[in-house]
């Protein structure tokens, strides 16, 4: 391949007759290779691959659409920046609430967002079975989602307004389904304020609320990840929004996806108790398992979500020794193989720093990603509706 023949993203989009963000949607699902030249962070593309992709799209065109869409405009990754509907996700995490970010993903709404409330009528009829003490928070979230969906007689209303209403009440209900760990009432009406005392008994202030909001925001979506693909497939069959979210939860709870933060949390706890980083990591690697929480192939360098969240969490962490453990693990792995922490490591580290309950990172991930799954469902429902016209 002659690097002089490569074309920039704008020209690639023009060649394919698509928007620039669609080019990065092709990249995110592995249909188009992205090249980065030495000394440049700009993306470049092989025109021969573009022509093959163009021919392939034409050959595969069908008059009737029956499968989930492989393109999305909800999220894109452009030059190592994560964009939510064309807005920088990290910038949003610096100044927005989770609710405000979700509303942007769902309907590109900016401005104040009223407090989200659970549906009392649905909660009154939904029965959540008693769960054993060892169950994880995500187990309760799955059961609550299924229960609320079962008693919502209008759940098959797939209009955007109906999905928005379900999203707001469902996410508020999911947070409320987790048992509080303290008697102190939440400090505010937001999702982050309500969620914090259900994950840890550590005191919550403005910094902690902002930290949890940021964790939720940067976890809300990441393109067509496995759980999002599954959720979109459910939406493509006209499954109701509760079923879409439940499908995403089931896939996201896998140990190689959102459940990876559980392994990170456990590993950091083990290191802290034994105070021997090298020994614990060596024992882990001897089992043949990779260290959880490192590497993200969609970025050429650091995972920006993890870098931002770790900087925010470690900047004012309550325990210096625990902060040292997190830093030592991240530094050791980076020096050894050049890999950087990903979002699962950052969530596991957050749980470790604030002594959260087991599975708290997975709960944060699933709650946050539920907003993303619903955004994809809205997009998928709209595409199915357009295909029927």
Tab-separated table of C-alpha atoms in Angstrom:
chain	number	residue	atom	x	y	z
A	1	UNK	CA	0.000	0.000	0.000
A	2	UNK	CA	1.363	3.400	-1.036
A	3	UNK	CA	0.705	5.902	1.752
A	4	UNK	CA	0.583	8.661	-0.858
A	5	UNK	CA	-2.634	7.124	-2.206
A	6	UNK	CA	-4.466	7.294	1.117
A	7	UNK	CA	-7.358	9.722	1.423
A	8	UNK	CA	-8.621	11.694	4.418
A	9	UNK	CA	-11.958	11.088	6.113
A	10	UNK	CA	-13.758	13.918	4.310
A	11	UNK	CA	-12.699	12.614	0.901
A	12	UNK	CA	-13.585	9.048	1.927
A	13	UNK	CA	-17.064	10.206	2.893
A	14	UNK	CA	-17.431	11.983	-0.452
A	15	UNK	CA	-16.321	8.871	-2.364
A	16	UNK	CA	-18.928	6.735	-0.595
A	17	UNK	CA	-21.611	9.393	-0.668
A	18	UNK	CA	-22.074	9.290	3.108
A	19	UNK	CA	-21.504	11.563	6.072
A	20	UNK	CA	-18.106	11.692	7.768
A	21	UNK	CA	-19.463	10.033	10.922
A	22	UNK	CA	-20.701	7.107	8.810
A	23	UNK	CA	-17.091	6.438	7.808
A	24	UNK	CA	-16.222	5.928	11.471
A	25	UNK	CA	-19.250	3.698	11.923
A	26	UNK	CA	-17.732	1.453	9.220
A	27	UNK	CA	-14.427	1.527	11.112
A	28	UNK	CA	-16.020	0.692	14.468
A	29	UNK	CA	-17.573	-2.481	13.127
A	30	UNK	CA	-14.430	-3.622	11.305
A	31	UNK	CA	-15.557	-3.059	7.700
A	32	UNK	CA	-12.990	-0.383	6.948
A	33	UNK	CA	-9.380	-0.067	8.068
A	34	UNK	CA	-8.206	3.232	9.519
A	35	UNK	CA	-4.559	4.217	9.023
A	36	UNK	CA	-2.599	6.653	11.194
A	37	UNK	CA	0.625	8.015	9.739
A	38	UNK	CA	3.708	8.790	11.868
A	39	UNK	CA	3.516	12.230	13.421
A	40	UNK	CA	-0.186	12.605	12.658
A	41	UNK	CA	-3.361	11.690	14.540
A	42	UNK	CA	-5.544	12.175	11.474
A	43	UNK	CA	-7.310	9.157	9.994
A	44	UNK	CA	-6.497	8.000	6.456
A	45	UNK	CA	-8.185	5.408	4.259
A	46	UNK	CA	-7.261	3.182	1.325
A	47	UNK	CA	-9.344	4.165	-1.748
A	48	UNK	CA	-9.352	0.532	-2.930
A	49	UNK	CA	-11.031	-0.549	0.295
A	50	UNK	CA	-13.514	2.268	-0.117
A	51	UNK	CA	-14.368	1.104	-3.621
A	52	UNK	CA	-14.797	-2.497	-2.418
A	53	UNK	CA	-17.039	-1.307	0.387
A	54	UNK	CA	-19.070	0.755	-2.059
A	55	UNK	CA	-19.548	-2.205	-4.396
A	56	UNK	CA	-20.389	-4.473	-1.473
A	57	UNK	CA	-23.050	-2.109	-0.181
A	58	UNK	CA	-24.694	-2.031	-3.586
A	59	UNK	CA	-24.574	-5.812	-3.959
A	60	UNK	CA	-26.047	-6.404	-0.541
A	61	UNK	CA	-28.883	-3.876	-0.921
A	62	UNK	CA	-32.252	-5.476	-0.313
A	63	UNK	CA	-35.645	-3.887	-0.926
A	64	UNK	CA	-36.929	-5.057	2.417
A	65	UNK	CA	-34.925	-4.746	5.593
A	66	UNK	CA	-35.213	-7.631	8.078
A	67	UNK	CA	-32.123	-7.435	10.288
A	68	UNK	CA	-30.741	-4.904	12.733
A	69	UNK	CA	-29.007	-1.923	11.196
A	70	UNK	CA	-25.224	-2.078	11.034
A	71	UNK	CA	-24.948	1.711	10.922
A	72	UNK	CA	-25.561	4.080	13.787
A	73	UNK	CA	-25.363	7.811	14.281
A	74	UNK	CA	-25.790	7.581	18.052
A	75	UNK	CA	-22.062	7.343	18.749
A	76	UNK	CA	-18.877	7.580	16.724
A	77	UNK	CA	-15.146	7.559	17.401
A	78	UNK	CA	-13.281	10.201	15.419
A	79	UNK	CA	-9.520	10.630	15.812
A	80	UNK	CA	-9.606	8.958	19.243
A	81	UNK	CA	-12.497	11.148	20.422
A	82	UNK	CA	-15.734	9.534	21.571
A	83	UNK	CA	-18.697	11.492	20.211
A	84	UNK	CA	-22.305	11.244	21.373
A	85	UNK	CA	-24.506	12.533	18.546
A	86	UNK	CA	-21.493	14.578	17.354
A	87	UNK	CA	-20.695	16.001	20.813
A	88	UNK	CA	-17.512	15.096	22.692
A	89	UNK	CA	-18.460	12.623	25.432
A	90	UNK	CA	-15.605	13.653	27.720
A	91	UNK	CA	-16.572	17.311	27.457
A	92	UNK	CA	-20.135	16.333	28.331
A	93	UNK	CA	-18.879	14.373	31.344
A	94	UNK	CA	-17.102	17.486	32.622
A	95	UNK	CA	-20.246	19.593	32.777
A	96	UNK	CA	-23.411	17.523	32.265
A	97	UNK	CA	-25.517	15.236	34.408
A	98	UNK	CA	-26.207	11.673	33.349
A	99	UNK	CA	-29.861	12.547	32.746
A	100	UNK	CA	-28.890	15.455	30.502
A	101	UNK	CA	-26.556	13.208	28.520
A	102	UNK	CA	-29.221	10.531	28.119
A	103	UNK	CA	-31.723	13.099	26.859
A	104	UNK	CA	-29.118	14.242	24.330
A	105	UNK	CA	-28.566	10.673	23.140
A	106	UNK	CA	-32.297	10.063	22.876
A	107	UNK	CA	-33.501	13.296	21.279
A	108	UNK	CA	-30.549	15.717	20.962
A	109	UNK	CA	-32.067	17.850	23.717
A	110	UNK	CA	-30.006	20.528	25.429
A	111	UNK	CA	-30.988	22.449	28.521
A	112	UNK	CA	-32.463	21.667	31.945
A	113	UNK	CA	-33.936	18.210	32.449
A	114	UNK	CA	-36.722	17.635	34.983
A	115	UNK	CA	-36.092	14.964	37.645
A	116	UNK	CA	-36.739	11.431	36.479
A	117	UNK	CA	-39.371	9.605	38.517
A	118	UNK	CA	-40.198	5.901	38.706
A	119	UNK	CA	-43.691	4.858	37.681
A	120	UNK	CA	-45.450	4.269	41.006
A	121	UNK	CA	-48.330	2.491	39.276
A	122	UNK	CA	-45.984	-0.015	37.647
A	123	UNK	CA	-43.912	-0.462	40.796
A	124	UNK	CA	-47.047	-1.252	42.785
A	125	UNK	CA	-47.838	-4.181	40.490
A	126	UNK	CA	-44.320	-5.412	39.780
A	127	UNK	CA	-43.175	-8.138	42.132
A	128	UNK	CA	-39.463	-8.641	42.657
A	129	UNK	CA	-38.700	-12.002	44.190
A	130	UNK	CA	-36.480	-12.095	47.298
A	131	UNK	CA	-32.877	-12.587	46.231
A	132	UNK	CA	-30.091	-14.394	48.098
A	133	UNK	CA	-27.499	-12.299	49.868
A	134	UNK	CA	-24.743	-13.223	47.423
A	135	UNK	CA	-26.585	-12.000	44.327
A	136	UNK	CA	-25.011	-9.149	42.399
A	137	UNK	CA	-26.687	-5.785	41.782
A	138	UNK	CA	-27.072	-6.636	38.092
A	139	UNK	CA	-29.249	-9.622	39.033
A	140	UNK	CA	-31.676	-7.284	40.759
A	141	UNK	CA	-31.589	-4.918	37.776
A	142	UNK	CA	-32.471	-7.721	35.354
A	143	UNK	CA	-35.379	-8.961	37.460
A	144	UNK	CA	-36.707	-5.443	37.983
A	145	UNK	CA	-36.585	-4.728	34.240
A	146	UNK	CA	-38.485	-7.914	33.430
A	147	UNK	CA	-41.053	-7.272	36.172
A	148	UNK	CA	-41.740	-3.687	35.127
A	149	UNK	CA	-42.064	-4.697	31.492
A	150	UNK	CA	-44.501	-7.469	32.332
A	151	UNK	CA	-46.958	-5.089	34.006
A	152	UNK	CA	-46.721	-2.237	31.473
A	153	UNK	CA	-49.748	-2.812	29.259
A	154	UNK	CA	-48.542	-0.183	26.774
A	155	UNK	CA	-45.004	-1.506	26.423
A	156	UNK	CA	-45.437	-2.189	22.686
A	157	UNK	CA	-45.867	1.496	21.951
A	158	UNK	CA	-42.590	2.032	20.097
A	159	UNK	CA	-43.054	5.704	19.276
A	160	UNK	CA	-40.138	7.959	20.280
A	161	UNK	CA	-42.202	9.749	22.939
A	162	UNK	CA	-43.242	6.445	24.510
A	163	UNK	CA	-39.677	5.105	24.543
A	164	UNK	CA	-38.483	8.326	26.181
A	165	UNK	CA	-41.106	7.947	28.911
A	166	UNK	CA	-40.114	4.326	29.491
A	167	UNK	CA	-36.433	5.253	29.627
A	168	UNK	CA	-36.880	7.920	32.269
A	169	UNK	CA	-39.128	5.880	34.558
A	170	UNK	CA	-37.242	2.607	34.026
A	171	UNK	CA	-33.826	4.026	34.903
A	172	UNK	CA	-35.211	5.785	37.976
A	173	UNK	CA	-36.934	2.544	39.007
A	174	UNK	CA	-33.767	0.497	38.511
A	175	UNK	CA	-31.808	2.772	40.817
A	176	UNK	CA	-34.595	2.565	43.391
A	177	UNK	CA	-34.577	-1.230	43.199
A	178	UNK	CA	-31.068	-1.401	44.669
A	179	UNK	CA	-31.138	-1.468	48.488
A	180	UNK	CA	-29.630	1.579	50.242
A	181	UNK	CA	-26.572	0.932	52.396
A	182	UNK	CA	-27.105	3.905	54.715
A	183	UNK	CA	-30.031	5.619	56.423
A	184	UNK	CA	-28.995	8.989	55.033
A	185	UNK	CA	-31.466	10.203	52.376
A	186	UNK	CA	-30.060	11.142	48.943
A	187	UNK	CA	-28.599	14.633	48.732
A	188	UNK	CA	-30.626	15.515	45.627
A	189	UNK	CA	-33.085	14.382	42.972
A	190	UNK	CA	-30.534	13.188	40.438
A	191	UNK	CA	-29.712	9.631	39.419
A	192	UNK	CA	-26.138	9.962	40.724
A	193	UNK	CA	-27.293	11.196	44.152
A	194	UNK	CA	-29.811	8.361	44.435
A	195	UNK	CA	-27.389	5.700	43.198
A	196	UNK	CA	-24.334	6.524	45.330
A	197	UNK	CA	-25.707	5.339	48.740
A	198	UNK	CA	-26.843	2.112	47.061
A	199	UNK	CA	-23.287	1.289	45.988
A	200	UNK	CA	-21.243	2.360	49.013
A	201	UNK	CA	-21.553	3.622	52.567
A	202	UNK	CA	-18.844	6.220	51.875
A	203	UNK	CA	-20.029	9.813	52.348
A	204	UNK	CA	-21.190	11.643	49.240
A	205	UNK	CA	-20.454	15.274	48.450
A	206	UNK	CA	-20.314	17.386	45.316
A	207	UNK	CA	-17.128	15.670	44.144
A	208	UNK	CA	-18.551	12.165	44.579
A	209	UNK	CA	-21.782	13.088	42.803
A	210	UNK	CA	-19.799	14.595	39.949
A	211	UNK	CA	-17.563	11.531	39.840
A	212	UNK	CA	-20.487	9.112	39.594
A	213	UNK	CA	-22.232	11.296	37.015
A	214	UNK	CA	-19.020	11.246	34.973
A	215	UNK	CA	-18.738	7.450	35.263
A	216	UNK	CA	-22.317	7.057	34.052
A	217	UNK	CA	-21.849	9.513	31.191
A	218	UNK	CA	-18.666	8.003	29.736
A	219	UNK	CA	-20.187	4.505	30.013
A	220	UNK	CA	-23.480	5.396	28.321
A	221	UNK	CA	-22.542	4.220	24.833
A	222	UNK	CA	-19.595	3.047	22.774
A	223	UNK	CA	-20.939	2.298	19.338
A	224	UNK	CA	-21.866	-1.215	18.292
A	225	UNK	CA	-20.379	-3.101	21.237
A	226	UNK	CA	-21.641	-6.705	21.700
A	227	UNK	CA	-24.429	-5.762	24.105
A	228	UNK	CA	-25.548	-2.916	21.847
A	229	UNK	CA	-25.606	-5.183	18.807
A	230	UNK	CA	-27.801	-7.586	20.768
A	231	UNK	CA	-30.088	-4.772	21.902
A	232	UNK	CA	-30.435	-3.518	18.327
A	233	UNK	CA	-31.305	-6.999	17.103
A	234	UNK	CA	-34.066	-7.109	19.713
A	235	UNK	CA	-35.301	-3.686	18.595
A	236	UNK	CA	-35.194	-4.789	14.950
A	237	UNK	CA	-37.774	-7.468	15.756
A	238	UNK	CA	-40.018	-4.789	17.345
A	239	UNK	CA	-39.293	-6.035	20.855
A	240	UNK	CA	-40.535	-3.599	23.497
A	241	UNK	CA	-38.047	-1.216	25.193
A	242	UNK	CA	-37.912	-3.279	28.399
A	243	UNK	CA	-36.937	-6.363	26.387
A	244	UNK	CA	-34.322	-4.355	24.501
A	245	UNK	CA	-32.734	-3.251	27.782
A	246	UNK	CA	-32.959	-6.748	29.267
A	247	UNK	CA	-31.240	-8.185	26.188
A	248	UNK	CA	-28.435	-5.665	26.529
A	249	UNK	CA	-28.075	-6.380	30.246
A	250	UNK	CA	-27.747	-10.112	29.648
A	251	UNK	CA	-24.886	-9.657	27.191
A	252	UNK	CA	-23.217	-6.827	29.118
A	253	UNK	CA	-22.993	-8.926	32.283
A	254	UNK	CA	-20.476	-11.212	30.571
A	255	UNK	CA	-17.048	-11.232	32.200
A	256	UNK	CA	-15.428	-10.070	28.959
A	257	UNK	CA	-17.761	-7.072	28.687
A	258	UNK	CA	-19.335	-4.953	31.432
A	259	UNK	CA	-18.695	-7.659	34.024
A	260	UNK	CA	-14.940	-7.192	33.575
A	261	UNK	CA	-14.934	-4.435	36.217
A	262	UNK	CA	-15.900	-7.077	38.792
A	263	UNK	CA	-12.625	-8.894	38.092
A	264	UNK	CA	-10.671	-5.630	38.295
A	265	UNK	CA	-12.246	-4.794	41.664
A	266	UNK	CA	-11.388	-8.257	43.000
A	267	UNK	CA	-7.798	-8.040	41.712
A	268	UNK	CA	-7.213	-4.629	43.312
A	269	UNK	CA	-8.657	-5.832	46.618
A	270	UNK	CA	-6.323	-8.836	46.547
A	271	UNK	CA	-3.301	-6.613	45.908
A	272	UNK	CA	-4.286	-4.238	48.717
A	273	UNK	CA	-4.740	-7.048	51.236
A	274	UNK	CA	-1.436	-8.714	50.380
A	275	UNK	CA	0.511	-5.538	49.566
A	276	UNK	CA	2.462	-7.303	46.816
A	277	UNK	CA	1.600	-6.076	43.341
A	278	UNK	CA	4.091	-8.199	41.388
A	279	UNK	CA	3.207	-11.418	43.224
A	280	UNK	CA	-0.544	-11.062	42.751
A	281	UNK	CA	-0.226	-10.155	39.078
A	282	UNK	CA	2.207	-13.026	38.527
A	283	UNK	CA	-0.166	-15.515	40.140
A	284	UNK	CA	-3.022	-14.220	38.024
A	285	UNK	CA	-1.043	-14.477	34.778
A	286	UNK	CA	0.107	-18.006	35.663
A	287	UNK	CA	-3.496	-19.179	35.350
A	288	UNK	CA	-3.373	-18.286	31.658
A	289	UNK	CA	-5.843	-15.435	32.054
A	290	UNK	CA	-5.169	-11.965	30.717
A	291	UNK	CA	-5.169	-9.093	33.157
A	292	UNK	CA	-8.659	-7.584	33.132
A	293	UNK	CA	-9.194	-3.940	32.324
A	294	UNK	CA	-6.431	-3.176	29.836
A	295	UNK	CA	-6.433	-2.385	26.138
A	296	UNK	CA	-9.121	-0.957	23.871
A	297	UNK	CA	-8.507	-1.577	20.153
A	298	UNK	CA	-10.754	1.262	19.026
A	299	UNK	CA	-8.181	3.825	20.164
A	300	UNK	CA	-4.602	4.296	18.999
A	301	UNK	CA	-3.488	5.306	22.497
A	302	UNK	CA	-5.301	5.709	25.789
A	303	UNK	CA	-8.981	4.969	26.239
A	304	UNK	CA	-10.170	8.575	26.798
A	305	UNK	CA	-13.030	7.419	29.023
A	306	UNK	CA	-10.682	5.636	31.408
A	307	UNK	CA	-8.049	8.375	31.360
A	308	UNK	CA	-10.618	11.023	32.281
A	309	UNK	CA	-12.377	8.951	34.940
A	310	UNK	CA	-9.142	7.816	36.616
A	311	UNK	CA	-7.813	11.372	36.700
A	312	UNK	CA	-11.031	12.542	38.339
A	313	UNK	CA	-11.200	9.627	40.787
A	314	UNK	CA	-7.548	9.651	41.846
A	315	UNK	CA	-7.393	13.418	42.170
A	316	UNK	CA	-9.415	13.409	45.394
A	317	UNK	CA	-9.564	9.761	46.427
A	318	UNK	CA	-10.284	9.237	50.158
A	319	UNK	CA	-7.493	6.692	50.748
A	320	UNK	CA	-3.922	7.393	49.583
A	321	UNK	CA	-2.839	3.756	49.910
A	322	UNK	CA	-5.647	2.556	47.664
A	323	UNK	CA	-4.784	5.264	45.161
A	324	UNK	CA	-1.197	4.012	45.141
A	325	UNK	CA	-2.403	0.470	44.382
A	326	UNK	CA	-4.402	1.663	41.371
A	327	UNK	CA	-1.517	3.749	40.051
A	328	UNK	CA	1.054	0.998	40.591
A	329	UNK	CA	-0.982	-1.583	38.660
A	330	UNK	CA	-1.654	0.796	35.765
A	331	UNK	CA	1.996	1.923	35.614
A	332	UNK	CA	3.365	-1.620	35.824
A	333	UNK	CA	1.208	-2.915	32.978
A	334	UNK	CA	1.959	0.120	30.818
A	335	UNK	CA	5.725	-0.279	31.300
A	336	UNK	CA	5.536	-4.006	30.649
A	337	UNK	CA	3.412	-4.221	27.508
A	338	UNK	CA	2.372	-0.673	26.633
A	339	UNK	CA	-1.326	-1.240	27.305
A	340	UNK	CA	-3.415	1.427	28.989
A	341	UNK	CA	-6.414	1.030	31.313
A	342	UNK	CA	-9.825	0.811	29.673
A	343	UNK	CA	-13.237	1.814	31.006
A	344	UNK	CA	-13.680	-1.503	32.848
A	345	UNK	CA	-10.456	-0.889	34.784
A	346	UNK	CA	-11.574	2.647	35.616
A	347	UNK	CA	-14.934	1.417	36.926
A	348	UNK	CA	-13.270	-1.350	38.940
A	349	UNK	CA	-10.825	1.191	40.360
A	350	UNK	CA	-13.690	3.513	41.308
A	351	UNK	CA	-15.334	0.650	43.211
A	352	UNK	CA	-12.052	-0.158	44.944
A	353	UNK	CA	-11.272	3.453	45.893
A	354	UNK	CA	-14.664	3.956	47.538
A	355	UNK	CA	-15.096	0.442	48.958
A	356	UNK	CA	-18.224	-0.218	46.924
A	357	UNK	CA	-20.238	-3.428	47.040
A	358	UNK	CA	-19.195	-6.298	44.802
A	359	UNK	CA	-20.597	-5.779	41.320
A	360	UNK	CA	-21.053	-2.020	41.723
A	361	UNK	CA	-18.973	-1.296	38.620
A	362	UNK	CA	-21.091	-3.661	36.574
A	363	UNK	CA	-24.234	-1.952	37.901
A	364	UNK	CA	-22.878	1.473	36.905
A	365	UNK	CA	-22.026	0.161	33.447
A	366	UNK	CA	-25.409	-1.508	32.894
A	367	UNK	CA	-27.425	1.444	34.182
A	368	UNK	CA	-25.432	3.846	32.025
A	369	UNK	CA	-25.498	1.660	28.939
A	370	UNK	CA	-29.281	1.253	29.285
A	371	UNK	CA	-29.533	4.863	28.138
A	372	UNK	CA	-27.408	3.992	25.127
A	373	UNK	CA	-29.418	0.868	24.297
A	374	UNK	CA	-32.620	2.905	24.327
A	375	UNK	CA	-31.022	5.493	22.025
A	376	UNK	CA	-30.166	2.686	19.616
A	377	UNK	CA	-33.683	1.275	19.978
A	378	UNK	CA	-35.187	4.644	19.027
A	379	UNK	CA	-32.921	4.731	15.981
A	380	UNK	CA	-33.758	1.135	15.057
A	381	UNK	CA	-37.507	1.582	15.505
A	382	UNK	CA	-37.394	4.665	13.265
A	383	UNK	CA	-35.506	2.787	10.545
A	384	UNK	CA	-37.951	-0.111	10.658
A	385	UNK	CA	-40.856	2.333	10.439
A	386	UNK	CA	-39.294	4.083	7.448
A	387	UNK	CA	-38.720	0.727	5.718
A	388	UNK	CA	-42.448	-0.070	5.957
A	389	UNK	CA	-43.582	3.178	4.323
